[in-house]
XYZ file of C-alpha atoms in Angstrom:
472
model
C 12.229 -4.456 15.730
C 15.311 -2.386 16.357
C 13.478 0.875 16.864
C 12.388 0.776 20.486
C 13.882 3.353 22.761
C 11.383 6.180 22.520
C 8.413 3.892 22.935
C 9.171 1.798 25.996
C 6.977 4.112 28.003
C 3.978 2.764 26.121
C 3.580 -0.030 28.635
C 3.061 -0.179 32.316
C 2.944 3.393 33.621
C -0.071 5.113 35.110
C -0.798 8.790 35.100
C 1.137 10.515 37.829
C -1.852 11.929 39.652
C -3.786 8.665 39.940
C -1.898 6.889 42.723
C 1.430 6.131 44.293
C 2.803 2.911 42.860
C 5.864 0.769 42.250
C 5.380 -0.519 38.727
C 7.637 -3.207 37.171
C 8.033 -3.483 33.396
C 9.502 -6.575 31.769
C 11.339 -5.794 28.527
C 12.335 -9.033 26.828
C 14.882 -9.508 24.073
C 14.087 -12.604 22.045
C 16.713 -14.607 20.181
C 16.157 -15.115 16.489
C 15.639 -18.775 15.529
C 18.924 -18.924 13.562
C 20.892 -16.995 16.178
C 22.349 -13.661 15.216
C 21.569 -10.201 16.414
C 19.384 -9.761 19.460
C 16.778 -7.060 19.340
C 14.206 -5.802 21.767
C 10.873 -7.457 21.169
C 10.029 -10.738 19.462
C 11.723 -11.664 16.167
C 9.761 -11.439 12.945
C 9.258 -15.205 12.741
C 7.736 -15.252 16.219
C 5.546 -12.318 15.286
C 4.391 -14.237 12.223
C 3.537 -17.333 14.272
C 1.807 -15.277 16.938
C 0.002 -13.272 14.259
C -1.143 -16.471 12.610
C -2.433 -17.748 15.911
C -4.386 -14.561 16.442
C -5.678 -14.523 12.876
C -6.921 -18.072 13.330
C -8.956 -16.762 16.238
C -11.005 -14.599 13.911
C -13.923 -16.986 14.112
C -15.660 -18.073 17.273
C -15.195 -16.479 20.692
C -12.658 -13.909 19.502
C -11.661 -12.298 22.779
C -11.144 -15.554 24.675
C -9.204 -17.166 21.841
C -6.892 -14.207 21.453
C -6.322 -14.112 25.182
C -5.324 -17.770 25.138
C -2.992 -17.242 22.167
C -1.257 -14.326 23.855
C -0.887 -16.258 27.114
C 0.661 -19.183 25.211
C 3.074 -16.850 23.424
C 4.236 -15.232 26.651
C 4.172 -18.078 29.174
C 4.107 -21.432 27.339
C 5.807 -20.679 24.043
C 4.695 -21.232 20.471
C 5.930 -23.983 18.112
C 9.654 -23.484 17.653
C 9.923 -20.694 20.242
C 10.432 -20.592 23.982
C 8.104 -18.307 25.940
C 8.726 -14.580 26.079
C 8.715 -14.655 29.887
C 11.879 -16.648 30.532
C 14.919 -15.973 32.719
C 17.214 -15.775 29.690
C 15.145 -12.924 28.250
C 16.081 -10.740 31.213
C 19.691 -11.793 31.849
C 23.037 -10.359 30.742
C 22.988 -9.863 26.983
C 19.188 -9.959 26.986
C 16.450 -7.626 28.125
C 15.854 -6.105 31.517
C 13.335 -5.432 34.244
C 12.627 -1.786 34.911
C 10.639 -0.325 37.769
C 8.876 3.014 37.999
C 9.111 4.303 41.549
C 6.185 6.506 42.603
C 6.655 5.671 46.291
C 6.905 9.157 47.697
C 5.162 10.524 50.788
C 2.559 13.258 50.296
C 2.523 15.870 48.937
C 3.289 14.025 45.707
C 5.138 16.320 43.291
C 5.420 15.875 39.534
C 9.153 15.235 39.681
C 8.949 12.627 42.453
C 9.665 9.769 40.083
C 12.602 7.498 39.411
C 13.249 4.581 37.086
C 15.693 1.799 37.962
C 16.903 -1.195 35.970
C 17.631 -4.807 36.961
C 18.719 -8.035 35.296
C 18.149 -11.628 36.379
C 21.040 -13.908 37.271
C 21.469 -17.509 38.490
C 23.785 -18.010 41.461
C 24.820 -21.646 41.680
C 27.892 -21.283 43.887
C 26.303 -23.154 46.800
C 24.505 -26.443 47.033
C 21.488 -25.042 45.226
C 20.880 -22.341 42.651
C 19.075 -19.175 43.510
C 17.587 -16.441 41.344
C 19.061 -12.983 41.846
C 17.613 -9.653 40.738
C 20.730 -7.523 40.169
C 20.679 -3.698 39.964
C 22.172 -2.236 36.778
C 22.958 1.132 35.281
C 20.022 2.357 33.197
C 20.895 1.662 29.553
C 21.470 4.695 27.327
C 20.823 7.154 30.153
C 24.148 8.862 30.824
C 24.309 10.768 34.066
C 23.663 14.487 33.605
C 26.531 15.201 35.994
C 28.946 14.028 33.290
C 27.738 16.758 30.905
C 28.898 19.498 33.270
C 32.071 21.130 31.837
C 33.170 21.933 35.389
C 32.458 18.476 36.784
C 35.046 17.000 39.136
C 33.796 13.468 38.477
C 36.812 11.487 37.182
C 34.623 10.065 34.367
C 33.488 13.437 33.023
C 36.421 14.144 30.688
C 36.310 10.677 29.099
C 32.519 10.841 28.751
C 32.588 14.240 27.059
C 35.270 12.991 24.676
C 33.163 9.875 23.922
C 30.059 12.017 23.393
C 31.749 14.314 20.875
C 33.540 11.520 19.010
C 30.616 9.077 18.892
C 27.252 10.523 19.842
C 27.129 13.923 18.129
C 27.207 12.696 14.523
C 24.691 9.915 15.240
C 22.235 12.177 17.067
C 22.522 14.824 14.338
C 21.953 12.301 11.542
C 18.186 12.090 11.592
C 15.189 14.077 10.454
C 12.649 12.119 12.531
C 12.233 11.979 16.313
C 11.618 8.235 16.012
C 15.165 7.726 14.737
C 17.204 9.696 17.286
C 19.766 7.258 18.632
C 23.272 6.697 19.898
C 25.560 4.749 17.540
C 26.059 2.070 20.202
C 24.920 1.545 23.758
C 26.275 4.225 26.033
C 29.134 2.575 27.976
C 27.821 1.355 31.325
C 30.513 3.285 33.160
C 28.771 6.500 32.069
C 25.268 5.316 32.952
C 23.107 6.731 35.699
C 22.063 4.475 38.539
C 18.525 5.743 38.120
C 16.663 7.809 35.546
C 14.903 10.770 37.132
C 12.210 13.029 35.781
C 13.678 16.186 34.256
C 14.980 18.344 37.112
C 17.958 20.611 37.501
C 20.150 17.613 38.290
C 19.014 15.471 35.362
C 18.865 17.934 32.477
C 21.656 17.747 29.906
C 21.248 21.296 28.595
C 21.271 22.752 32.092
C 24.319 20.667 32.971
C 26.291 21.984 29.970
C 25.099 25.519 30.643
C 24.573 28.379 28.230
C 27.995 29.952 28.636
C 31.164 29.187 26.678
C 33.023 25.972 27.508
C 35.425 23.590 25.826
C 32.677 20.936 25.723
C 30.148 23.225 24.007
C 32.813 24.342 21.514
C 33.757 20.718 20.747
C 30.096 19.848 20.087
C 29.744 22.791 17.696
C 32.967 21.896 15.894
C 31.760 18.330 15.406
C 28.378 19.516 14.118
C 30.143 21.783 11.629
C 32.468 18.974 10.527
C 29.544 16.652 9.699
C 27.633 19.435 7.932
C 24.803 19.613 10.453
C 22.830 22.857 10.867
C 21.925 21.948 14.461
C 23.016 24.042 17.402
C 24.626 22.424 20.464
C 21.419 23.057 22.439
C 19.306 21.266 19.808
C 21.759 18.377 19.812
C 21.607 18.133 23.617
C 17.793 18.277 23.452
C 17.908 15.232 21.143
C 20.041 13.383 23.686
C 17.601 14.375 26.434
C 14.580 13.283 24.383
C 15.818 9.670 24.151
C 16.533 9.409 27.863
C 13.818 7.849 29.996
C 12.771 11.142 31.571
C 12.966 13.062 28.289
C 10.662 10.617 26.536
C 8.210 10.648 29.444
C 8.045 14.410 29.754
C 8.454 16.863 26.877
C 9.585 20.151 28.375
C 8.709 22.961 25.971
C 9.380 25.989 28.154
C 11.888 27.265 30.652
C 15.448 26.318 31.420
C 16.617 23.128 29.727
C 13.614 22.763 27.404
C 13.968 19.714 25.154
C 11.226 20.230 22.546
C 13.346 22.143 19.998
C 15.365 19.381 18.369
C 16.084 21.118 15.086
C 13.151 19.752 13.074
C 10.560 21.760 11.138
C 8.401 21.836 14.276
C 9.110 21.154 17.954
C 8.191 17.901 19.684
C 4.520 18.306 20.695
C 3.604 18.537 24.359
C 2.402 15.265 25.823
C -1.342 15.426 26.498
C -0.810 13.012 29.409
C 1.991 15.224 30.768
C 4.204 12.375 31.950
C 2.986 8.926 30.866
C 1.985 7.607 27.454
C -0.719 5.152 28.524
C -3.544 5.273 31.019
C -5.812 2.913 32.901
C -8.656 5.223 31.920
C -10.773 4.094 28.973
C -12.427 5.830 26.055
C -15.002 4.838 23.479
C -13.839 3.471 20.128
C -15.025 5.711 17.281
C -17.560 3.940 15.098
C -17.917 0.981 17.478
C -20.681 1.762 19.973
C -20.356 -0.015 23.303
C -16.662 -0.854 22.906
C -13.873 0.847 24.817
C -10.091 0.910 24.829
C -7.364 2.248 27.101
C -6.356 5.824 26.420
C -2.948 6.594 24.940
C -1.074 9.858 24.571
C -1.121 12.027 21.474
C 2.575 11.212 20.912
C 1.858 7.495 20.793
C -1.194 7.908 18.595
C 0.255 10.432 16.164
C 4.023 9.843 16.178
C 5.294 6.594 17.670
C 2.695 3.949 16.774
C 2.230 4.967 13.086
C 6.007 4.952 12.698
C 6.370 1.489 14.226
C 3.503 0.195 12.120
C 5.207 1.427 8.962
C 8.555 -0.037 10.019
C 6.957 -3.433 10.613
C 5.130 -3.243 7.289
C 8.371 -2.410 5.463
C 10.188 -5.200 7.283
C 7.606 -7.874 6.506
C 6.655 -6.899 2.964
C 9.533 -4.852 1.549
C 12.508 -6.175 -0.423
C 15.623 -6.495 1.771
C 17.758 -5.738 -1.296
C 15.894 -2.683 -2.538
C 15.315 -1.466 1.027
C 19.002 -1.798 2.007
C 17.956 -3.715 5.116
C 20.353 -6.660 5.364
C 24.123 -6.907 5.411
C 25.994 -8.450 2.486
C 23.349 -7.663 -0.139
C 25.245 -4.641 -1.512
C 28.996 -4.645 -2.114
C 31.663 -2.283 -3.413
C 35.361 -2.683 -4.134
C 35.939 1.080 -4.005
C 33.696 2.523 -1.279
C 33.306 1.541 2.385
C 29.672 0.555 2.955
C 27.818 0.410 6.243
C 24.298 0.677 7.591
C 22.742 3.822 9.042
C 19.620 4.047 11.172
C 19.293 7.835 11.383
C 19.078 9.076 7.787
C 16.398 6.661 6.549
C 13.256 7.000 4.412
C 11.997 3.400 4.497
C 12.358 0.502 6.929
C 14.973 0.728 9.657
C 18.208 1.138 7.690
C 19.827 2.914 4.786
C 23.153 2.253 3.077
C 25.946 4.634 4.038
C 28.524 5.162 1.280
C 31.936 6.593 2.141
C 33.868 8.250 -0.666
C 37.633 8.026 -0.368
C 37.667 7.596 -4.168
C 36.245 9.766 -6.925
C 34.434 6.818 -8.535
C 32.698 3.930 -6.792
C 30.647 1.040 -8.088
C 28.006 -0.385 -5.740
C 26.431 -3.712 -6.739
C 23.343 -5.473 -5.437
C 22.853 -9.174 -4.892
C 20.420 -10.875 -7.309
C 16.740 -10.539 -6.403
C 13.353 -11.502 -7.812
C 10.574 -9.198 -8.942
C 7.949 -11.744 -7.922
C 5.470 -9.879 -5.771
C 6.465 -6.532 -7.317
C 4.580 -6.931 -10.583
C 3.332 -5.059 -12.437
C 6.705 -3.298 -12.499
C 6.565 0.346 -13.599
C 8.760 2.049 -16.158
C 10.944 4.025 -13.738
C 13.614 3.132 -11.213
C 13.606 5.538 -8.275
C 16.098 5.927 -5.425
C 16.115 8.144 -2.340
C 19.565 9.756 -2.368
C 21.013 11.757 0.540
C 23.440 14.474 -0.523
C 25.987 15.372 2.125
C 26.663 18.971 3.077
C 30.389 18.181 3.051
C 31.409 19.225 -0.475
C 34.999 20.290 -1.298
C 33.746 21.654 -4.636
C 30.160 22.917 -4.187
C 29.917 23.929 -7.858
C 30.094 20.263 -8.914
C 28.816 17.567 -6.564
C 28.831 14.605 -8.925
C 26.729 12.141 -10.915
C 24.914 8.876 -10.235
C 24.565 6.212 -12.944
C 22.239 3.187 -12.756
C 22.765 -0.131 -14.586
C 20.555 -3.224 -14.588
C 21.269 -6.887 -15.284
C 18.866 -9.784 -15.905
C 21.114 -12.576 -17.286
C 18.203 -14.982 -17.871
C 16.735 -12.408 -20.269
C 20.019 -11.567 -21.993
C 20.390 -8.210 -20.217
C 23.870 -7.480 -18.863
C 24.832 -4.149 -17.254
C 22.311 -2.268 -19.353
C 22.552 1.510 -18.962
C 19.397 2.839 -17.320
C 20.297 6.494 -16.842
C 22.468 9.177 -15.274
C 21.499 11.897 -12.807
C 23.376 15.050 -11.824
C 23.759 15.577 -8.075
C 24.706 19.261 -7.992
C 21.097 20.617 -8.026
C 19.999 18.381 -5.147
C 19.484 19.971 -1.717
C 22.272 19.254 0.794
C 21.869 17.385 4.052
C 18.592 15.866 2.851
C 17.138 12.999 0.831
C 15.920 13.629 -2.708
C 14.257 11.208 -5.141
C 16.453 10.365 -8.149
C 14.549 8.834 -11.070
C 15.740 6.783 -14.060
C 13.560 5.667 -16.990
C 13.594 1.974 -17.896
C 13.446 0.800 -21.536
C 10.201 -0.903 -22.540
C 11.863 -4.312 -23.230
C 13.467 -4.160 -19.768
C 10.110 -3.456 -18.142
C 8.621 -6.418 -20.016
C 11.438 -8.652 -18.797
C 10.984 -7.497 -15.199
C 7.282 -8.306 -15.358
C 8.034 -11.991 -16.016
C 9.243 -12.185 -12.382
C 12.855 -13.243 -13.069
C 14.928 -14.284 -10.051
C 18.304 -12.938 -11.223
C 17.762 -9.161 -11.334
C 20.611 -7.000 -10.040
C 21.236 -3.261 -9.915
C 24.588 -1.491 -10.133
C 25.010 2.130 -9.059
C 28.072 4.119 -10.107
C 28.808 7.170 -7.988
C 31.192 9.851 -9.268
C 31.882 12.550 -6.659
C 34.681 14.633 -5.195
C 37.027 12.548 -3.037
C 36.563 13.408 0.615
C 32.981 14.531 0.190
C 30.086 12.756 1.832
C 29.147 10.414 3.262
C 26.113 9.693 1.103
C 23.084 7.554 1.980
C 20.932 5.357 -0.281
C 17.458 4.095 0.581
C 14.158 2.875 -0.817
C 15.156 1.782 -4.315
C 11.917 0.890 -6.088
C 10.154 0.432 -9.412
C 7.379 2.980 -10.009
C 5.243 4.348 -12.827
């Protein structure tokens, strides 16, 4: 899945105090069977095949069969898929190999840690090819030195301009720590050669400083322009939290703390201090005699439940109603794009720009098979922007439905006023379906489509749509 950054630490790292070590982590990016976008982790089809293989192991010697299935998936490949461990998974355009460096002489301090990144490459310039392990900048870990308003590094001015123009709005556009992200990969020219544990030299808030500066002012101006209530320090804490060191260690006190990210509560302290997994084991509740490896409270309570829900939405949700795939919603009036920050379901929402006062947004046809029994209401999660030229009237949203096979064409479902809705947040908007329409939907037609008509003030927004569904 696309959501990965804050959870890479879930594999391969030991608790700091256990031993000195040099721990490699292989992070593959698998190609989808039909080509297309690469994402960290195996594609859904591979997950389905692997899941089927594991499910088939439910009878007989379970542990041995699952072990064999996982080994085949990683080293031999499954039908239609090359193995996960393959040179192309760790080459340019693919994944990477990262190493955690705990090789420090005693006394071993908490901040004696560094992470470095490598990619694999074939060198065939001579008579024979050789495999090279090539050092890289650490993805999405900009050097803290570039945040310093007084930096003499020749890259600092261009980085700070890039950060304000690109990163601020993206980092501010989320109400969930699992969705903090940059809009694109941080340009490699701004990347750090290694990711260090939070220290004075690797802390973004400390680098910017608490005093006035042109960089701090530019961040605040951008936050104000996008209608965000965040402070520059909270925005910088979000950037720190998605760096390698910030994810490994939540710093809740002292200079450069990164736990206050502008949510209803701060990021909890990590019960493991620095890592998210352990080689120590614990008993499994309700299963006497069985044990499992320990994981941090952040994995157990924040990251894993989120990823489980994302995978469930991806596998079982409707790509049309969930706004998950490109080309399934179109508009002749409004620019449409995907967003991964302001989301209530799955991994994406639909971002609607509003250069015009009225916009019509149409869905592709879809089937209600698998959704029955369909309820009598149509509900949408609607994000109302804080940018409103006329706060006394925000606008209206109208819903229409078509089922041509049942003789239903652009049938009016309802209209909702947007002015009472809270700003800079999602709110459920509900429309009541006519009884004959509900009956038609429950026959599982394949040609259902929804049209949304948005009337707002030009220049307001953007607005976000997510999780359209039929409910009772």
